[in-house]
Short mmCIF file of C-alpha atoms in Angstrom, two decimals:
data_model
loop_
_atom_site.label_atom_id
_atom_site.label_comp_id
_atom_site.label_asym_id
_atom_site.label_seq_id
_atom_site.Cartn_x
_atom_site.Cartn_y
_atom_site.Cartn_z
CA MET A 1 17.65 -24.31 -14.51
CA SER A 2 15.82 -27.48 -13.59
CA LEU A 3 12.22 -27.35 -14.67
CA ASP A 4 11.37 -29.88 -11.96
CA THR A 5 12.26 -27.59 -9.07
CA ALA A 6 12.98 -24.02 -10.11
CA LEU A 7 10.09 -21.60 -10.29
CA ASN A 8 10.34 -17.99 -11.40
CA SER A 9 8.87 -15.13 -9.36
CA LEU A 10 5.45 -15.77 -10.92
CA GLY A 11 5.50 -19.41 -9.84
CA LEU A 12 6.11 -20.86 -13.29
CA PRO A 13 8.82 -23.43 -14.13
CA LYS A 14 10.64 -21.49 -16.83
CA ALA A 15 13.03 -18.60 -17.24
CA PRO A 16 11.46 -15.10 -17.13
CA ALA A 17 12.53 -14.47 -20.73
CA ASP A 18 10.53 -17.53 -21.78
CA THR A 19 7.47 -16.49 -19.76
CA ARG A 20 4.93 -14.29 -21.53
CA VAL A 21 2.86 -12.13 -19.21
CA VAL A 22 -0.07 -10.02 -20.33
CA VAL A 23 -0.40 -7.06 -17.98
CA ALA A 24 -3.82 -5.40 -17.74
CA MET A 25 -2.87 -1.71 -17.81
CA SER A 26 -5.45 0.89 -16.78
CA GLY A 27 -3.05 3.80 -17.13
CA GLY A 28 -2.71 4.23 -13.38
CA VAL A 29 0.38 3.88 -11.21
CA ASP A 30 -0.47 0.38 -9.88
CA SER A 31 -0.69 -1.52 -13.15
CA SER A 32 2.15 0.56 -14.60
CA VAL A 33 4.44 -0.53 -11.75
CA VAL A 34 3.45 -4.17 -12.30
CA ALA A 35 4.36 -3.94 -15.98
CA ALA A 36 7.63 -2.13 -15.28
CA MET A 37 8.60 -4.54 -12.49
CA LEU A 38 8.06 -7.60 -14.67
CA ALA A 39 9.79 -6.03 -17.65
CA GLU A 40 12.84 -5.25 -15.48
CA GLU A 41 12.88 -8.85 -14.24
CA GLY A 42 13.20 -9.95 -17.85
CA TYR A 43 9.71 -11.29 -18.52
CA ASP A 44 8.17 -11.19 -21.99
CA VAL A 45 5.65 -8.48 -21.10
CA VAL A 46 2.70 -7.50 -23.27
CA GLY A 47 0.65 -4.54 -22.05
CA VAL A 48 -3.07 -4.44 -22.85
CA THR A 49 -5.40 -1.55 -22.14
CA LEU A 50 -9.15 -1.77 -22.59
CA GLN A 51 -11.06 1.14 -24.02
CA LEU A 52 -14.33 0.70 -22.16
CA TYR A 53 -16.19 3.73 -23.44
CA ASP A 54 -15.80 6.48 -26.01
CA HIS A 55 -12.52 7.94 -24.71
CA GLY A 56 -14.43 9.64 -21.91
CA ALA A 57 -16.69 11.62 -24.23
CA ALA A 58 -20.00 10.08 -23.21
CA LEU A 59 -20.14 9.51 -19.48
CA ALA A 60 -16.70 9.34 -17.99
CA LYS A 61 -15.08 12.01 -15.88
CA LYS A 62 -11.61 13.34 -16.42
CA GLY A 63 -9.08 11.05 -14.81
CA ALA A 64 -11.19 7.90 -14.92
CA CYS A 65 -9.52 4.68 -15.95
CA CYS A 66 -9.84 2.99 -19.33
CA ALA A 67 -10.50 6.09 -21.40
CA GLY A 68 -8.73 9.09 -22.95
CA ARG A 69 -5.70 10.26 -21.00
CA ASP A 70 -5.21 6.94 -19.25
CA ILE A 71 -4.83 5.04 -22.50
CA HIS A 72 -2.14 7.54 -23.47
CA ASP A 73 -0.41 7.09 -20.09
CA ALA A 74 -0.40 3.29 -20.41
CA ARG A 75 1.08 3.51 -23.90
CA ARG A 76 3.75 5.91 -22.67
CA VAL A 77 4.81 3.55 -19.86
CA ALA A 78 5.13 0.71 -22.38
CA GLU A 79 7.35 2.90 -24.55
CA GLU A 80 9.47 3.89 -21.54
CA MET A 81 9.99 0.26 -20.50
CA GLY A 82 10.32 -1.14 -24.02
CA PHE A 83 7.50 -3.67 -24.29
CA PRO A 84 4.59 -3.91 -26.76
CA HIS A 85 1.25 -2.37 -25.85
CA TYR A 86 -2.18 -2.85 -27.37
CA VAL A 87 -5.47 -1.00 -26.92
CA LEU A 88 -8.58 -3.17 -27.34
CA ASP A 89 -12.01 -1.71 -27.99
CA TYR A 90 -14.30 -3.32 -25.41
CA GLU A 91 -16.88 -0.55 -25.47
CA ASN A 92 -19.80 -2.72 -26.58
CA ILE A 93 -18.93 -5.52 -24.15
CA PHE A 94 -18.64 -3.06 -21.27
CA GLN A 95 -21.94 -1.42 -22.17
CA GLU A 96 -23.80 -4.73 -22.26
CA ALA A 97 -22.08 -6.53 -19.39
CA VAL A 98 -21.67 -3.67 -16.91
CA ILE A 99 -23.33 -0.34 -17.66
CA ASP A 100 -26.75 -1.67 -18.71
CA GLU A 101 -27.01 -3.89 -15.65
CA PHE A 102 -25.89 -1.02 -13.43
CA ALA A 103 -28.73 1.14 -14.76
CA ASP A 104 -31.37 -1.59 -14.54
CA SER A 105 -30.31 -2.61 -11.03
CA TYR A 106 -30.45 0.95 -9.82
CA LEU A 107 -33.90 1.39 -11.35
CA GLY A 108 -34.95 -1.76 -9.50
CA GLY A 109 -34.08 -0.22 -6.14
CA ALA A 110 -30.75 -2.01 -5.73
CA THR A 111 -27.33 -0.51 -5.05
CA PRO A 112 -25.10 -2.22 -7.65
CA VAL A 113 -21.31 -2.55 -7.58
CA PRO A 114 -20.28 -2.32 -11.26
CA CYS A 115 -16.56 -2.64 -10.48
CA ILE A 116 -17.16 -6.26 -9.45
CA ARG A 117 -19.08 -7.01 -12.64
CA CYS A 118 -16.31 -5.40 -14.69
CA ASN A 119 -13.69 -7.66 -13.13
CA GLU A 120 -15.96 -10.70 -13.45
CA ARG A 121 -17.34 -10.18 -16.95
CA VAL A 122 -14.74 -8.12 -18.76
CA LYS A 123 -11.24 -8.09 -17.26
CA PHE A 124 -11.14 -11.63 -15.87
CA LYS A 125 -13.25 -13.13 -18.65
CA ASP A 126 -12.82 -11.56 -22.08
CA LEU A 127 -9.43 -9.98 -21.42
CA LEU A 128 -8.16 -13.17 -19.82
CA GLU A 129 -9.22 -15.14 -22.89
CA THR A 130 -7.42 -12.57 -25.04
CA ALA A 131 -4.29 -13.14 -22.95
CA LYS A 132 -4.52 -16.87 -23.67
CA ASP A 133 -4.99 -16.10 -27.38
CA LEU A 134 -1.73 -14.15 -27.17
CA GLU A 135 -0.13 -17.37 -25.84
CA ALA A 136 0.53 -15.81 -22.46
CA ASP A 137 1.55 -18.01 -19.54
CA CYS A 138 -0.37 -15.80 -17.11
CA MET A 139 -2.04 -12.40 -16.74
CA ALA A 140 -0.96 -9.86 -14.13
CA THR A 141 -2.94 -6.93 -12.72
CA GLY A 142 -2.33 -4.08 -10.28
CA HIS A 143 -4.99 -5.19 -7.82
CA TYR A 144 -4.14 -5.20 -4.13
CA ILE A 145 -4.84 -8.81 -3.29
CA GLN A 146 -2.67 -11.90 -2.82
CA ARG A 147 -2.58 -15.22 -4.58
CA LYS A 148 -1.01 -17.94 -2.43
CA MET A 149 -0.48 -21.61 -3.10
CA GLY A 150 -2.29 -23.94 -0.70
CA SER A 151 -2.50 -27.69 -0.38
CA ASP A 152 -5.24 -27.84 -3.04
CA GLY A 153 -3.94 -25.16 -5.40
CA ALA A 154 -4.08 -21.38 -5.72
CA GLU A 155 -5.92 -19.47 -3.00
CA LEU A 156 -7.11 -15.87 -2.84
CA HIS A 157 -5.93 -13.88 0.19
CA CYS A 158 -6.35 -10.32 1.42
CA ALA A 159 -3.67 -7.76 0.60
CA ALA A 160 -0.94 -7.13 3.15
CA ASP A 161 -2.12 -3.51 3.38
CA ALA A 162 -5.66 -3.65 4.78
CA ASN A 163 -6.25 -0.05 3.68
CA ARG A 164 -5.69 -1.00 0.03
CA ASP A 165 -7.23 -4.48 0.07
CA GLN A 166 -9.53 -5.08 -2.93
CA SER A 167 -10.87 -8.49 -1.97
CA TYR A 168 -14.46 -7.19 -1.83
CA PHE A 169 -14.28 -6.39 -5.54
CA LEU A 170 -12.66 -9.68 -6.55
CA PHE A 171 -14.75 -12.30 -4.72
CA SER A 172 -16.25 -13.58 -7.97
CA THR A 173 -12.86 -14.62 -9.35
CA THR A 174 -13.20 -18.29 -10.25
CA GLN A 175 -10.68 -21.00 -9.44
CA GLU A 176 -9.83 -21.38 -13.13
CA GLN A 177 -9.18 -17.63 -13.42
CA LEU A 178 -7.13 -17.62 -10.22
CA ASP A 179 -4.88 -20.33 -11.63
CA PHE A 180 -3.97 -17.97 -14.50
CA LEU A 181 -3.87 -14.63 -12.66
CA ARG A 182 -1.03 -12.98 -10.76
CA PHE A 183 -1.16 -9.98 -8.38
CA PRO A 184 2.42 -8.72 -7.86
CA LEU A 185 1.47 -5.80 -5.57
CA GLY A 186 -0.59 -7.68 -3.00
CA HIS A 187 2.32 -8.22 -0.62
CA LEU A 188 3.33 -4.54 -0.39
CA ALA A 189 2.84 -2.86 2.98
CA SER A 190 1.53 0.45 1.60
CA LYS A 191 0.75 2.48 -1.52
CA ASP A 192 3.87 4.54 -0.75
CA GLU A 193 5.94 1.48 -1.66
CA THR A 194 4.20 1.33 -5.03
CA ARG A 195 4.94 4.99 -5.74
CA LYS A 196 8.57 4.53 -4.71
CA LEU A 197 8.83 1.70 -7.22
CA ALA A 198 7.28 3.92 -9.89
CA ALA A 199 9.89 6.57 -9.15
CA LYS A 200 12.65 3.95 -9.20
CA TYR A 201 11.59 2.88 -12.69
CA GLY A 202 11.29 6.52 -13.77
CA LEU A 203 7.65 6.15 -14.77
CA SER A 204 5.80 9.24 -15.95
CA VAL A 205 2.77 8.22 -13.86
CA ALA A 206 4.68 8.00 -10.56
CA ASP A 207 2.78 10.94 -9.01
CA LYS A 208 -0.53 10.37 -10.79
CA PRO A 209 -3.51 10.55 -8.36
CA ASP A 210 -5.57 7.44 -7.70
CA SER A 211 -8.82 7.14 -9.63
CA GLN A 212 -11.89 7.60 -7.47
CA ASP A 213 -15.49 6.39 -7.65
CA ILE A 214 -16.92 4.36 -10.53
CA CYS A 215 -15.08 5.05 -13.78
CA PHE A 216 -18.16 5.97 -15.82
CA VAL A 217 -19.94 7.96 -13.07
CA PRO A 218 -18.88 11.63 -13.00
CA ASN A 219 -18.21 12.87 -9.46
CA GLY A 220 -20.15 10.02 -7.90
CA ASP A 221 -23.46 11.34 -9.25
CA TYR A 222 -25.19 8.04 -9.97
CA ALA A 223 -28.61 9.58 -10.58
CA SER A 224 -27.51 11.83 -13.43
CA VAL A 225 -25.91 8.87 -15.21
CA ILE A 226 -29.07 6.78 -14.79
CA GLU A 227 -31.17 9.59 -16.24
CA LYS A 228 -28.89 9.74 -19.29
CA LEU A 229 -29.01 5.97 -19.75
CA ARG A 230 -32.72 5.60 -18.99
CA PRO A 231 -34.55 8.84 -19.85
CA GLY A 232 -37.64 9.38 -17.71
CA ALA A 233 -36.33 7.20 -14.90
CA ALA A 234 -36.54 9.95 -12.28
CA GLU A 235 -40.29 10.03 -11.71
CA PRO A 236 -41.46 11.81 -8.55
CA GLY A 237 -43.31 10.05 -5.74
CA GLU A 238 -44.02 10.02 -2.03
CA ILE A 239 -41.78 9.76 0.99
CA VAL A 240 -43.65 7.75 3.62
CA ASP A 241 -42.92 6.34 7.06
CA HIS A 242 -43.09 2.61 7.82
CA GLU A 243 -46.82 2.93 8.57
CA GLY A 244 -47.54 4.55 5.21
CA ASN A 245 -47.99 8.13 6.41
CA VAL A 246 -46.93 10.61 3.74
CA LEU A 247 -44.13 12.86 4.97
CA GLY A 248 -43.15 14.54 1.74
CA THR A 249 -42.34 14.05 -1.93
CA HIS A 250 -39.23 13.04 -3.80
CA LYS A 251 -37.91 13.65 -7.31
CA GLY A 252 -37.19 10.03 -8.16
CA VAL A 253 -36.35 6.81 -6.30
CA ILE A 254 -33.00 6.68 -8.14
CA HIS A 255 -31.79 9.59 -5.99
CA TYR A 256 -31.95 7.51 -2.78
CA THR A 257 -30.10 4.59 -1.23
CA ILE A 258 -30.72 2.39 1.80
CA GLY A 259 -29.36 4.04 4.93
CA GLN A 260 -29.45 7.58 3.51
CA ARG A 261 -30.23 10.32 6.03
CA ARG A 262 -29.27 13.60 4.38
CA GLY A 263 -31.13 15.27 1.56
CA LEU A 264 -34.55 13.77 2.31
CA GLY A 265 -36.27 17.15 2.50
CA ILE A 266 -38.41 16.18 5.49
CA GLY A 267 -36.82 18.29 8.22
CA GLY A 268 -38.57 19.50 11.34
CA LEU A 269 -39.20 16.03 12.76
CA ALA A 270 -38.30 15.19 16.35
CA ASP A 271 -36.01 12.25 15.49
CA PRO A 272 -33.77 11.68 12.45
CA LEU A 273 -35.15 9.34 9.79
CA TYR A 274 -33.30 7.13 7.35
CA VAL A 275 -34.21 5.44 4.08
CA VAL A 276 -35.08 1.89 5.11
CA LYS A 277 -36.67 0.61 1.89
CA LEU A 278 -37.23 1.61 -1.73
CA ASP A 279 -40.63 0.64 -3.16
CA VAL A 280 -39.88 1.01 -6.85
CA ASP A 281 -43.23 -0.28 -8.12
CA ASN A 282 -45.15 2.36 -6.17
CA ARG A 283 -42.43 5.01 -6.49
CA ARG A 284 -42.19 5.31 -2.72
CA VAL A 285 -39.21 6.03 -0.51
CA ILE A 286 -39.87 4.50 2.91
CA VAL A 287 -38.14 6.04 5.91
CA GLY A 288 -37.86 5.07 9.55
CA PRO A 289 -35.70 5.30 12.67
CA LYS A 290 -32.12 4.09 12.62
CA GLU A 291 -32.95 0.82 14.39
CA MET A 292 -35.05 -0.25 11.39
CA LEU A 293 -31.85 -0.44 9.35
CA ALA A 294 -30.43 -3.22 11.50
CA THR A 295 -30.20 -6.48 9.54
CA ARG A 296 -29.27 -9.88 10.90
CA THR A 297 -30.29 -12.28 8.10
CA VAL A 298 -28.84 -11.68 4.63
CA PRO A 299 -30.03 -13.76 1.64
CA VAL A 300 -27.25 -14.29 -0.91
CA ARG A 301 -27.26 -15.78 -4.41
CA GLU A 302 -24.94 -16.21 -7.44
CA ILE A 303 -22.37 -17.59 -5.03
CA ASN A 304 -18.81 -18.17 -6.15
CA TRP A 305 -17.10 -20.60 -3.77
CA LEU A 306 -13.30 -20.58 -3.42
CA GLY A 307 -13.03 -22.56 -0.19
CA ASP A 308 -11.97 -26.17 0.16
CA GLY A 309 -14.45 -28.87 -0.80
CA GLY A 310 -17.90 -28.34 -2.24
CA PHE A 311 -19.99 -25.40 -1.10
CA THR A 312 -22.79 -27.60 0.23
CA ASP A 313 -20.53 -30.18 1.90
CA ARG A 314 -21.43 -28.83 5.34
CA ALA A 315 -24.79 -27.59 6.59
CA GLU A 316 -23.30 -24.43 8.04
CA ARG A 317 -19.96 -22.91 8.95
CA GLU A 318 -18.61 -19.96 10.91
CA ILE A 319 -17.03 -17.32 8.70
CA ALA A 320 -16.51 -13.56 8.57
CA VAL A 321 -18.30 -11.45 5.96
CA LYS A 322 -18.19 -8.01 4.42
CA VAL A 323 -21.54 -6.59 3.32
CA ARG A 324 -19.96 -3.32 2.16
CA SER A 325 -16.49 -2.59 0.84
CA THR A 326 -15.77 -0.01 3.54
CA ARG A 327 -16.56 -2.27 6.48
CA PRO A 328 -14.23 -4.80 8.11
CA PRO A 329 -15.19 -8.49 8.02
CA ALA A 330 -17.69 -9.32 10.77
CA PRO A 331 -18.51 -12.71 12.38
CA ALA A 332 -21.34 -14.61 10.71
CA ILE A 333 -22.79 -18.06 10.10
CA LEU A 334 -23.05 -19.27 6.51
CA ARG A 335 -25.89 -21.66 5.73
CA PRO A 336 -25.84 -23.05 2.15
CA LEU A 337 -29.25 -23.51 0.58
CA SER A 338 -28.03 -24.76 -2.81
CA ASP A 339 -24.86 -24.64 -4.89
CA THR A 340 -25.48 -20.94 -5.60
CA GLU A 341 -27.68 -19.64 -2.76
CA ALA A 342 -27.23 -19.24 0.96
CA GLU A 343 -28.45 -17.49 4.06
CA VAL A 344 -25.93 -15.49 6.07
CA GLU A 345 -26.66 -14.76 9.72
CA LEU A 346 -24.76 -11.77 11.06
CA LEU A 347 -23.86 -12.36 14.70
CA THR A 348 -24.03 -8.59 15.22
CA PRO A 349 -26.75 -6.88 13.16
CA GLU A 350 -25.46 -4.37 10.59
CA GLN A 351 -27.15 -1.25 9.29
CA GLY A 352 -27.71 -0.30 5.69
CA VAL A 353 -27.47 -3.79 4.14
CA SER A 354 -28.76 -3.27 0.62
CA PRO A 355 -29.81 -5.49 -2.30
CA GLY A 356 -27.28 -5.27 -5.11
CA GLN A 357 -24.29 -5.15 -2.79
CA ALA A 358 -21.88 -8.06 -2.42
CA CYS A 359 -21.55 -10.31 0.62
CA VAL A 360 -17.96 -11.57 0.67
CA PHE A 361 -16.87 -14.59 2.72
CA TYR A 362 -13.61 -14.72 4.71
CA ASP A 363 -11.88 -17.46 6.67
CA THR A 364 -11.87 -16.70 10.39
CA ASP A 365 -8.42 -18.25 10.94
CA SER A 366 -6.47 -16.74 8.04
CA THR A 367 -6.48 -14.00 5.39
CA ARG A 368 -8.14 -16.27 2.83
CA ILE A 369 -11.18 -15.21 0.83
CA LEU A 370 -13.67 -18.06 0.59
CA GLY A 371 -15.85 -16.48 -2.11
CA GLY A 372 -19.09 -14.60 -1.85
CA GLY A 373 -22.33 -13.72 -3.57
CA TRP A 374 -24.89 -11.00 -4.15
CA ILE A 375 -27.40 -9.69 -1.63
CA TRP A 376 -30.66 -10.01 -3.49
CA ARG A 377 -33.50 -8.67 -1.39
CA GLY A 378 -33.96 -6.68 1.77
CA ALA A 379 -34.09 -8.68 4.94
#
């Protein structure tokens, strides 16, 4: 094989047997299929699973990734496919880099996305460095996103299956990280294809259900986790309208999010009201009509730019953005303010834009992700 021209399936100029790949294994079907696929192709696969908390004993629910049963499942797949597997204790790192910020952000009235911070600060930072220490040529994950080579190097693109696309959670991937990462499932048309591959390889996790919600939040109950992490956080206060009129009381600001309608305990009013702002300092939940949720201008900071050229090379540009993971990209204008801050103008106002969420940038003419940043205050 000519090293000048021949690339293996991971885009590296060497034989698979001479290519070491660290596979980040959560214990789920996606990362298990990645590891099995690469092992079958003859790569030098090393599976690594992170223990992110005390085997599920403290906060995690049954079936969450990176604890308890899932570590066992990842180890079993490695045994079935015949490659080495290691479990690394990242509990302290995860606590400091992800869980503590999640709690503090929530207490500050934001709606954090800890999965993004986990990718940014743990999986694609510390684990990636561990992969390099293991003399790996690259690191592969089971994320549904695509890495494509462009004229200026590796680019990040949406997954082929829009229903599985995880670009919202990976916008903070840096160019240096992208050069080292591989996403072998991003081109698949559906999750069914992944499960068929798992069955083909005879994996014990082939029919394992997908993990849901945040791994350390049982049943999506954010407030109960915050109360465990920050005792006394749920102090009662007033529910007021946008003019300051008291409409009722609440049992703690941490129980509410921007855009919430149900569970306010202020029934009997002529028109439905929604949470439009959280006044943490005064322990007030401010409600108003649905039209008050409409946001056109979104301030963004901590920007990670993956587009061509420097971020501030142009005064403004037309892009598409996601302000929530469940929404499709919408037309917007991006106006850089500095290397790490910008103002995003939504051409069609969106409801429920909340501080702490991500604003992810997309190219309007392709599937490329241009980066993104964090929404940092209510508009």
